[in-house]
Amino acid sequence: MLRLPEHLELLLTDEPVLDVYAHGPWRVPDGRFEEIAERIDALARDPRCAELTTDEHKLLTLPASLVTAEIFGMLAFLPGGGAIKAGSWSQLPERLLHEHLVNPGPLSTRMTRWDAPGGRWRPPVDWLIEAPDRELAIELARDCLVALEGIEPLERRRRALLRLYDSPPALDVNLPKMELREHWHAHAGEEIVAAVPELLGPVGYLEWVCSGLLAAYEHLAALAPRDETVEAHLVQLLLQGSLEHVPAELAAALGEDRYRDLQQRLPGERRGFKAGAWQEQTRSWLVRALVSGGADACRAWLDMAMRFVAIVQGLPGDPWFPKPEWIPVGQFQTDLRRLYAPRRRVVNPLAATLRTAAAETAPAARPDLATELVGQPEVTAVLEELTRSAEPVRLLLAGPDGTGKRDAAQELAKALSLGRDPLWVTDNLFSGQRLSDAVAKLHADARDCAGDRLLIIEGLDAIVADPGNGEALAGELHRLLAVHPELHVVALCDAGGDERIREVNPVLPQRFRLARTRPFTAEGHAELFRRAVERRGARATRHALAAAGELLAVTPPVQTLRNARLAPQLAEQVVEAARARAGSGGADGGEPGGPLVIRKQDVPAALDTAQAAGNPLAELRELTGLDTIKHEIALLVAGTRAARLRSESGLRITAPTRHMVFTGNPGTGKTMVARLLGRIYKKLGVLSSGHLVEASRAHLVGEYIGQTAPRTRRLVERAIGGVLFIDEAYTLTQSPLKGDYGHEAIAELVKLMEDHRDDLVVIVAGYQQEMAEFLAANPGLDSRFPKQLHFPDYTDDELIAVFEQLASADGFRLAPGTSDDLRAMLRRAPRGPSFGNGRLMRNLLDVAVANQAERVASADLRAARAGKAKDGPDGKGAKGGAGKAGKAAADDAIEPMRPSRDDLVTLTSEDLPPLLDHPEELYGLYL
């Protein structure tokens, strides 16, 4: 049975749907249009609008509110100039302005209904131009846009226009309407114009439409070949739009050569052109593309073709309202429902008679597999075998992350040509669900995919190993594979995942063909690097590829940056450096006009996946205070270096346990030191990457049975090679709830710390007393954290130094006396567990910078106003009644000065937060 893409299946229902082709079908939420209509009515009743009416609008009850007339124009413009708006609830003016229409027609609920409004409304105002107060008019126009919030297909354009109102150009708002529009459109930024290309003007919008039309036509022609050139197609669209000449504006939109070609073709095409025949031929073409899987491409072409006709007919002005008969939109929508809507079936008895003969006929061979997998011969061989077989696909892919399992599944789905895109489900969709809900979902997915869709289950080992529902889901999947013999399934799991599945359900793996992916060799990494370089417009020499492959093979992974994901990382760095080299007149970058050449010397000796530049030991020494911490870490560094020297001398060494406890109040530098420690250990060769993973209770403890251990494992896997920093670790043991899973997280963490002790450092942090209780909560914790470092609170002098360093890093300096005032503030603030230390300084600096910005901006504004008053309204000096006396008074006054460069980077005592009557309030305000 033919199937539409999932996002279009709403068109086959009887739901209330608004289908703006450029956005896609949208189910109108119950009560949404009524809510918007109430907002419109409330705005029309606003006292500001009481006298703002017009007797000129032909469709609204007179006298009509200018606000209502403005919204009427906006509703036509927001879908797009000449854009197709369809669906059972597409009559926006009739549904939202029903009470204001002079002759409201019946509301249609036909899904095939459509229209294509023109694009005559333009910001800032249209009908509201008649308001005597232009500033009020612009304010009300913005309120009109606000009132229309909530129509999802129009939201991107509506929000873009609001940004234009929120940052208008600086000009006289009383300019003539067209001139005012031109200034506003020229002021629109790139993001706004990208959402509302009509602001480019008729020629710019025509160019935008033509680029989309040509792209859609080429895509459709590939799906359903048509015996005509692109130029002939454009000429026929012009003729279908009743044009007798080729608009000169097309020279700018299509180029002079294509424009001249259209001019030469038009007279000949016009002689035999018949609009009805063209429409039927186009309808047939769209149906062929539709059944070839091109529903979205058909809709894109229809939308662009309708806009094209609307804009060329409206030139040199705005797009017209195109007539329905010009482009076969209605016919296409009818054909879509005719082909794809559910229908009754009657069994033909002849089918039963011939079924036996049909079964004896050999099945058609599937297309050959065009694989792009790298370095996975076992998987490639299995995929080729499965694509040649007529049996349903049952494949289990096991292997490390980033070795091509997803790519293999996608290639297999493409080769099977089942008619619908594969359905991907992951272990997260089943985690924490009630068993009945999880089983119901699995059954629904199997029914949906049976026969014509590949079901891809990602993380099958995690689903099956779930302590809560895993065993039941494994049994249910086994039954579904038997109940649906036509079901195609590919399951993905981690390395060793097939064994974990077998431990839970020994029969389930027997239902699948097993193929394993392997970590890449140096040759495999070299090929991945070659592809990554070519995607960036460069090529690499043979020696460069070999060097890159060897480098990637020994590069340690960081979190999810591993295996095949390392090559793009290296390629990005190498190509960027090579381009800089070629641009600076360095070594040859390749043949003139050819691609950039990557040579062996461009490949670095090491790939720093952690992206941590600089000397971490020097950064540690430069930190304010923390003398005891610096000394302790210096001892750790010395011990590590001594152990390396002993090892190099052939002496036996025992690797120490490097997990630590950091205690101290907030803002004392615990996280910062943990990050530096990871980089230090990376530099010393203790850790493979040195990255930091920050975590809290929420990252470890699940909400349901079976969630905690997998969460903890995933978190530790992210941190392998670096430092896992668990802040407020004591919360794992402090929950008052019975059956809390914090202790389960600790037990799992203790086991994983031991399993990965050679390439993982775990640091737990929190208040001193609470952390002591935490270590006593589990017998194995204290022995696994032999090093405990206490971070003392900063002294006042150290806090002042921190404040000055932070200010300097942000480009500011302190005026004389500012540090003394800050010290007085700190002296009055009570110290305790809630004192923020360095974090408080960061927040106080943010407040001071904000206050300074307000101060200098106000001074600049006063200076600008004084200059304007001095020059007079026409900029030629004050004249008239003030005379010499006025001039003398002005000369005697002190003119405000604009802020100097020093003013802009100086923080004064005035910028600091005020001293409070109750100093403890400092925490609540600035933490």
PDB file of C-alpha atoms in Angstrom, residues 73 94 103 121 170 203 205 218 254 257 302 337 347 353 460 483 546 562 583 617 637 672 685 703 805 919:
ATOM      1  CA  GLY A  73      -3.789  42.431   5.527  1.00  0.00           C
ATOM      2  CA  GLU A  94     -13.155  34.073   7.972  1.00  0.00           C
ATOM      3  CA  ASN A 103     -20.600  39.291   4.191  1.00  0.00           C
ATOM      4  CA  TRP A 121       0.903  44.251   3.424  1.00  0.00           C
ATOM      5  CA  ALA A 170      16.161  55.770  13.436  1.00  0.00           C
ATOM      6  CA  VAL A 203      13.068  41.825  -7.681  1.00  0.00           C
ATOM      7  CA  TYR A 205      11.773  38.233  -3.818  1.00  0.00           C
ATOM      8  CA  GLU A 218      15.156  19.610 -11.018  1.00  0.00           C
ATOM      9  CA  LEU A 254      17.753  34.292 -13.724  1.00  0.00           C
ATOM     10  CA  ASP A 257      21.557  34.447 -20.853  1.00  0.00           C
ATOM     11  CA  LEU A 302       3.507  23.918  -6.439  1.00  0.00           C
ATOM     12  CA  ARG A 337      -6.152  11.808  -1.029  1.00  0.00           C
ATOM     13  CA  VAL A 347     -11.028  -9.671  -2.378  1.00  0.00           C
ATOM     14  CA  THR A 353      -6.749 -18.886  -7.985  1.00  0.00           C
ATOM     15  CA  LEU A 460      18.842  -3.407  22.361  1.00  0.00           C
ATOM     16  CA  VAL A 483       4.053 -13.308  14.923  1.00  0.00           C
ATOM     17  CA  ALA A 546      49.389   7.608   6.313  1.00  0.00           C
ATOM     18  CA  ARG A 562      35.877   8.399  19.371  1.00  0.00           C
ATOM     19  CA  GLY A 583      46.824  32.473   2.597  1.00  0.00           C
ATOM     20  CA  LEU A 617      50.608  24.106  36.146  1.00  0.00           C
ATOM     21  CA  VAL A 637      52.890  15.991  40.403  1.00  0.00           C
ATOM     22  CA  MET A 672      38.366  25.178  38.648  1.00  0.00           C
ATOM     23  CA  GLY A 685      50.499  10.983  30.753  1.00  0.00           C
ATOM     24  CA  GLU A 703      13.469   8.060  39.308  1.00  0.00           C
ATOM     25  CA  GLN A 805      41.383  39.814  38.005  1.00  0.00           C
ATOM     26  CA  PRO A 919      24.233  42.644  55.059  1.00  0.00           C
TER      27      PRO A 919
END
